[in-house]
Amino acid sequence: MIEWMFVPAAYFIGSISSAIIICRLMGLPDPREQGSGNPGAT
């Protein structure tokens, strides 16, 4: 039964953008407002 809890948890963790978190921690501008607006690789 506990295995079913891993699926929503993994989906939620996978949806978090590490680029946004790293920029906030390092005091950099929001990557969604720079360049193409895509926080991932373009």
mmCIF file with all atom_site columns, C-alpha atoms in Angstrom, residues 4-17:
data_model
loop_
_atom_site.group_PDB
_atom_site.id
_atom_site.type_symbol
_atom_site.label_atom_id
_atom_site.label_alt_id
_atom_site.label_comp_id
_atom_site.label_asym_id
_atom_site.label_entity_id
_atom_site.label_seq_id
_atom_site.pdbx_PDB_ins_code
_atom_site.Cartn_x
_atom_site.Cartn_y
_atom_site.Cartn_z
_atom_site.occupancy
_atom_site.B_iso_or_equiv
_atom_site.pdbx_formal_charge
_atom_site.auth_seq_id
_atom_site.auth_comp_id
_atom_site.auth_asym_id
_atom_site.auth_atom_id
_atom_site.pdbx_PDB_model_num
ATOM 1  C CA . TRP A 1 4  ? 1.179  3.971  -4.101  1.00 0.00 ? 4  TRP A CA 1
ATOM 2  C CA . MET A 1 5  ? 2.348  6.974  -2.101  1.00 0.00 ? 5  MET A CA 1
ATOM 3  C CA . PHE A 1 6  ? 5.628  7.038  -4.023  1.00 0.00 ? 6  PHE A CA 1
ATOM 4  C CA . VAL A 1 7  ? 3.935  7.742  -7.360  1.00 0.00 ? 7  VAL A CA 1
ATOM 5  C CA . PRO A 1 8  ? 2.354  11.105 -6.412  1.00 0.00 ? 8  PRO A CA 1
ATOM 6  C CA . ALA A 1 9  ? 5.448  12.054 -4.398  1.00 0.00 ? 9  ALA A CA 1
ATOM 7  C CA . ALA A 1 10 ? 7.749  11.348 -7.363  1.00 0.00 ? 10 ALA A CA 1
ATOM 8  C CA . TYR A 1 11 ? 5.452  13.288 -9.701  1.00 0.00 ? 11 TYR A CA 1
ATOM 9  C CA . PHE A 1 12 ? 5.454  16.288 -7.356  1.00 0.00 ? 12 PHE A CA 1
ATOM 10 C CA . ILE A 1 13 ? 9.231  16.238 -6.844  1.00 0.00 ? 13 ILE A CA 1
ATOM 11 C CA . GLY A 1 14 ? 9.797  15.906 -10.594 1.00 0.00 ? 14 GLY A CA 1
ATOM 12 C CA . SER A 1 15 ? 7.657  18.954 -11.302 1.00 0.00 ? 15 SER A CA 1
ATOM 13 C CA . ILE A 1 16 ? 9.871  21.257 -9.213  1.00 0.00 ? 16 ILE A CA 1
ATOM 14 C CA . SER A 1 17 ? 12.220 23.318 -11.386 1.00 0.00 ? 17 SER A CA 1
#
